[in-house]
Amino acid sequence: MKRFLWLTILAAGTASAQETAPPRSLPAVEGVLFEDVPADNGAGVQATWKKMPNDAEVTYKVLVALSEKGPWFEGGSTPGTESFTQDDGLPFWMGPPRNRETHYLAIDGYQDGENRVTLQPAEDPKKKTRKDTPDYWFKLVAEGPGGRWESPATKLRPEWNFFNWARLNVFIYMISFAGIILFFIRVARGRQLFIRRIAGLDAVDEAVGRATEMGKPIFYLTGRNGMTDVSTVAATLILGEIAKKVATYDTTIKVPHTDPIVMAVCQEITRESYIAAGRPDSFKPESNFFVTDDQFGYTAAVDGMMVREKPAACFYMGYYYAEALLLAETGASTGAIQVAGTDADHQLPFFVTACDYTLIGEELYAAGAYLSKEPVLVGTLRGQDVGKAVVLAALLILTAVATIGQWISVGGKKPWKWSELSVFDFLKGS
Amino acid sequence: MVFLKRQLPLLICFIIGTISAVQYYVPTHLSSDVAEGLSNWYIIVAMFASLLGFVSVGMVHSKKIQRKEPGWAYSALVFLGIALMVVLGFWSGGKETYDDGRISPFGWLYNATLVPLQSTMFAILGFYVASAAFRSFRAKSFDAGVLLVTALIVLLGNVPFTNYIWATGLGIHDIAGVKFEMTDIVGWLIGTPNAAARRGVTFGVALGAIATSLKIIFGIERAYLGGGD
């Protein structure tokens, strides 16, 4: 009798470990489907299944295995009241039809003990290249007070895709935008295009002239980021134009750096500017110098130089972090004329407050073209403006469509109140 | 020579720029491997470039010491600091803490000097914010007045005591059935007009960045190579 009891316990334990015993008390889940996630790197599988009447009590799990017999690992889970195709996060032209009748769960890996293992292509150990994703087995498990239900195991090999269709809109816009810019470059070669005035850039002459009269240096900062940041590239382009004016007026420019690569690029740009201005002998390589890559070490050093040397003008171009206000306030306290230009929207208020002129956002990118007045570069500015107009028009149209749609959906259950419109959700605390 | 100085960099820029742009739309592992490879190359180049930075620091400060410029003693301190960190770094085996948990001399110097100095600089920001706010909140014009009122509401809305006065003292909880507390006003100011303005800036920045990138990839903008054509 005792031996029989042990055998029973052992048998129960084994069955539990393999997770193969299919209790019959929960109703079968309908429409279970495992598919490859479209437009991904071969590491995603999506599971869909029909909403069930007992969903409020059920938790769904997707189990993953490397063979049909297991062992099975949990890939993901969701309460029965959540995760519908409506919430799949994919753009409208992709994925299953949106509704709240079909559940949706995307799986990109599974939990093996404490480790999260990602579904991914195996690597060829000899060539060190990625091979096809191996076969995986998936099944859906429903668990609730009534017991447990399991779908049959489904074999699936997630596949790579060569184009991410979820980014189709970005791709179309980028191609169109590139076309617009190239078109206006062509137009600008034929005739002069109008550019709106940018006060901050008109002040460059004033700042350089002031420095010449006072016999004091100009400080030019290129921001905290490296050459991989487009705003730093824009800052170096502006430096080229300002250095030409500095060379023409034979005044002094100091460019303290926090990135050695940016320093090397700026040194070359400054040298060429002096050559272009016809004053190669006046160029001093040490005008561009490295300070430190430490954020506050750099700030302290530059602040110290400002206080000691009392520059006539300070330019802050590029991307800045917390040091923005520390630099700009110190510059303001020295009485320097200050021009800032950044695309760091968090730091813009500080620069607007502490500087005489601020180039906001895309004006930083326009500055090189504005100062050089080269027709080809001016053409790109017009292209940028047209691109902005397209975005603005799209925003207005889509906002109107969304508002009308909301209006109609709420108006269907008259009498409605203003407060029922979702635009007032923030007041309802949602 | 012209090929090496002008055409080759432009060609490299075009190829790498195009690959990087296409990589965004290609989700395969091959694509992410290429991106990772490019990123590694940048790190290697940056490591070599850091030598340039070190040389630059050395030259600037050694000249100051040679010429006995005002404040040359600080330049001497720079060399002393570098030497001290290098010596202690080797002595501590490059570790901030030893395996038994004790802090090494290198780690101590870092924690006892650099970290407090950084914290001090960051703390100064609080005072600078106050002085900058004082300057910008002077209601000289209508725009500045709007800024002042808005800023006051946001400041007061973030103080628990003001919320207590609003809800308990004044008893305002809703207007025409719609929840209307101090925090809701602040939330609306930050989440609606402020967010709209910031998104406008973000759109402009994104387009400007794309336009600049295109100019560089297609070789229209060449100033970064060192001046004009």
PDB file of C-alpha atoms in Angstrom, chain B residues 92-181:
ATOM      1  CA  SER B  92      45.722  49.911  -6.884  1.00  0.00           C
ATOM      2  CA  GLY B  93      45.805  47.618  -9.914  1.00  0.00           C
ATOM      3  CA  GLY B  94      43.269  49.856 -11.664  1.00  0.00           C
ATOM      4  CA  LYS B  95      40.600  48.913  -9.104  1.00  0.00           C
ATOM      5  CA  GLU B  96      38.421  51.317  -7.150  1.00  0.00           C
ATOM      6  CA  THR B  97      37.667  48.630  -4.568  1.00  0.00           C
ATOM      7  CA  TYR B  98      39.678  45.543  -3.709  1.00  0.00           C
ATOM      8  CA  ASP B  99      38.161  42.049  -3.828  1.00  0.00           C
ATOM      9  CA  ASP B 100      37.660  42.071  -0.035  1.00  0.00           C
ATOM     10  CA  GLY B 101      35.538  45.227  -0.338  1.00  0.00           C
ATOM     11  CA  ARG B 102      38.141  47.718   0.903  1.00  0.00           C
ATOM     12  CA  ILE B 103      38.362  50.934  -1.071  1.00  0.00           C
ATOM     13  CA  SER B 104      41.661  51.370  -2.901  1.00  0.00           C
ATOM     14  CA  PRO B 105      43.760  54.600  -2.763  1.00  0.00           C
ATOM     15  CA  PHE B 106      42.751  55.206  -6.398  1.00  0.00           C
ATOM     16  CA  GLY B 107      39.054  54.794  -5.522  1.00  0.00           C
ATOM     17  CA  TRP B 108      39.465  56.959  -2.413  1.00  0.00           C
ATOM     18  CA  LEU B 109      41.030  59.798  -4.399  1.00  0.00           C
ATOM     19  CA  TYR B 110      38.235  59.573  -6.953  1.00  0.00           C
ATOM     20  CA  ASN B 111      35.466  59.486  -4.353  1.00  0.00           C
ATOM     21  CA  ALA B 112      37.028  62.063  -2.026  1.00  0.00           C
ATOM     22  CA  THR B 113      37.993  64.671  -4.619  1.00  0.00           C
ATOM     23  CA  LEU B 114      36.323  64.346  -8.005  1.00  0.00           C
ATOM     24  CA  VAL B 115      32.865  63.259  -6.843  1.00  0.00           C
ATOM     25  CA  PRO B 116      32.442  66.099  -4.254  1.00  0.00           C
ATOM     26  CA  LEU B 117      33.721  68.631  -6.799  1.00  0.00           C
ATOM     27  CA  GLN B 118      31.219  67.424  -9.377  1.00  0.00           C
ATOM     28  CA  SER B 119      28.423  67.524  -6.809  1.00  0.00           C
ATOM     29  CA  THR B 120      29.421  71.066  -5.857  1.00  0.00           C
ATOM     30  CA  MET B 121      29.243  72.251  -9.455  1.00  0.00           C
ATOM     31  CA  PHE B 122      25.860  70.603  -9.891  1.00  0.00           C
ATOM     32  CA  ALA B 123      24.594  72.138  -6.645  1.00  0.00           C
ATOM     33  CA  ILE B 124      25.513  75.635  -7.869  1.00  0.00           C
ATOM     34  CA  LEU B 125      22.909  75.095 -10.577  1.00  0.00           C
ATOM     35  CA  GLY B 126      20.172  75.593  -7.976  1.00  0.00           C
ATOM     36  CA  PHE B 127      21.351  79.156  -7.290  1.00  0.00           C
ATOM     37  CA  TYR B 128      21.808  79.905 -10.972  1.00  0.00           C
ATOM     38  CA  VAL B 129      18.256  78.748 -11.693  1.00  0.00           C
ATOM     39  CA  ALA B 130      17.007  81.188  -9.055  1.00  0.00           C
ATOM     40  CA  SER B 131      18.984  84.131 -10.492  1.00  0.00           C
ATOM     41  CA  ALA B 132      17.952  83.262 -14.064  1.00  0.00           C
ATOM     42  CA  ALA B 133      14.316  82.943 -12.984  1.00  0.00           C
ATOM     43  CA  PHE B 134      14.464  86.318 -11.248  1.00  0.00           C
ATOM     44  CA  ARG B 135      15.694  87.925 -14.470  1.00  0.00           C
ATOM     45  CA  SER B 136      13.177  86.271 -16.768  1.00  0.00           C
ATOM     46  CA  PHE B 137      10.145  86.769 -14.500  1.00  0.00           C
ATOM     47  CA  ARG B 138      10.320  90.565 -14.579  1.00  0.00           C
ATOM     48  CA  ALA B 139       6.992  91.395 -16.248  1.00  0.00           C
ATOM     49  CA  LYS B 140       8.213  94.011 -18.714  1.00  0.00           C
ATOM     50  CA  SER B 141       5.868  92.972 -21.513  1.00  0.00           C
ATOM     51  CA  PHE B 142       2.637  91.043 -21.993  1.00  0.00           C
ATOM     52  CA  ASP B 143       4.588  87.902 -22.979  1.00  0.00           C
ATOM     53  CA  ALA B 144       6.772  88.156 -19.880  1.00  0.00           C
ATOM     54  CA  GLY B 145       3.610  88.630 -17.800  1.00  0.00           C
ATOM     55  CA  VAL B 146       2.074  85.446 -19.197  1.00  0.00           C
ATOM     56  CA  LEU B 147       5.335  83.638 -18.424  1.00  0.00           C
ATOM     57  CA  LEU B 148       5.328  84.978 -14.881  1.00  0.00           C
ATOM     58  CA  VAL B 149       1.722  83.938 -14.167  1.00  0.00           C
ATOM     59  CA  THR B 150       2.213  80.498 -15.709  1.00  0.00           C
ATOM     60  CA  ALA B 151       5.438  79.918 -13.812  1.00  0.00           C
ATOM     61  CA  LEU B 152       3.814  80.958 -10.544  1.00  0.00           C
ATOM     62  CA  ILE B 153       0.931  78.535 -11.074  1.00  0.00           C
ATOM     63  CA  VAL B 154       3.338  75.680 -11.848  1.00  0.00           C
ATOM     64  CA  LEU B 155       5.542  76.553  -8.864  1.00  0.00           C
ATOM     65  CA  LEU B 156       2.600  76.801  -6.472  1.00  0.00           C
ATOM     66  CA  GLY B 157       0.961  73.704  -7.934  1.00  0.00           C
ATOM     67  CA  ASN B 158       4.006  71.666  -7.054  1.00  0.00           C
ATOM     68  CA  VAL B 159       3.852  72.692  -3.395  1.00  0.00           C
ATOM     69  CA  PRO B 160       1.727  70.289  -1.303  1.00  0.00           C
ATOM     70  CA  PHE B 161       0.591  73.069   1.040  1.00  0.00           C
ATOM     71  CA  THR B 162      -0.940  75.069  -1.849  1.00  0.00           C
ATOM     72  CA  ASN B 163      -2.850  71.995  -2.970  1.00  0.00           C
ATOM     73  CA  TYR B 164      -4.109  71.546   0.577  1.00  0.00           C
ATOM     74  CA  ILE B 165      -5.333  75.186   0.690  1.00  0.00           C
ATOM     75  CA  TRP B 166      -6.954  74.821  -2.738  1.00  0.00           C
ATOM     76  CA  ALA B 167      -8.822  71.608  -1.945  1.00  0.00           C
ATOM     77  CA  THR B 168      -9.476  71.930   1.804  1.00  0.00           C
ATOM     78  CA  GLY B 169      -9.298  75.676   2.464  1.00  0.00           C
ATOM     79  CA  LEU B 170     -11.098  76.871  -0.647  1.00  0.00           C
ATOM     80  CA  GLY B 171     -12.996  73.617  -1.128  1.00  0.00           C
ATOM     81  CA  ILE B 172     -12.507  73.524  -4.895  1.00  0.00           C
ATOM     82  CA  HIS B 173     -12.656  69.992  -6.240  1.00  0.00           C
ATOM     83  CA  ASP B 174     -14.574  70.269  -9.480  1.00  0.00           C
ATOM     84  CA  ILE B 175     -16.224  72.727 -11.829  1.00  0.00           C
ATOM     85  CA  ALA B 176     -19.468  71.599 -13.497  1.00  0.00           C
ATOM     86  CA  GLY B 177     -18.704  67.994 -12.595  1.00  0.00           C
ATOM     87  CA  VAL B 178     -15.214  68.057 -14.048  1.00  0.00           C
ATOM     88  CA  LYS B 179     -12.334  67.401 -11.642  1.00  0.00           C
ATOM     89  CA  PHE B 180     -10.459  70.677 -11.191  1.00  0.00           C
ATOM     90  CA  GLU B 181      -7.709  70.694  -8.594  1.00  0.00           C
TER      91      GLU B 181
END
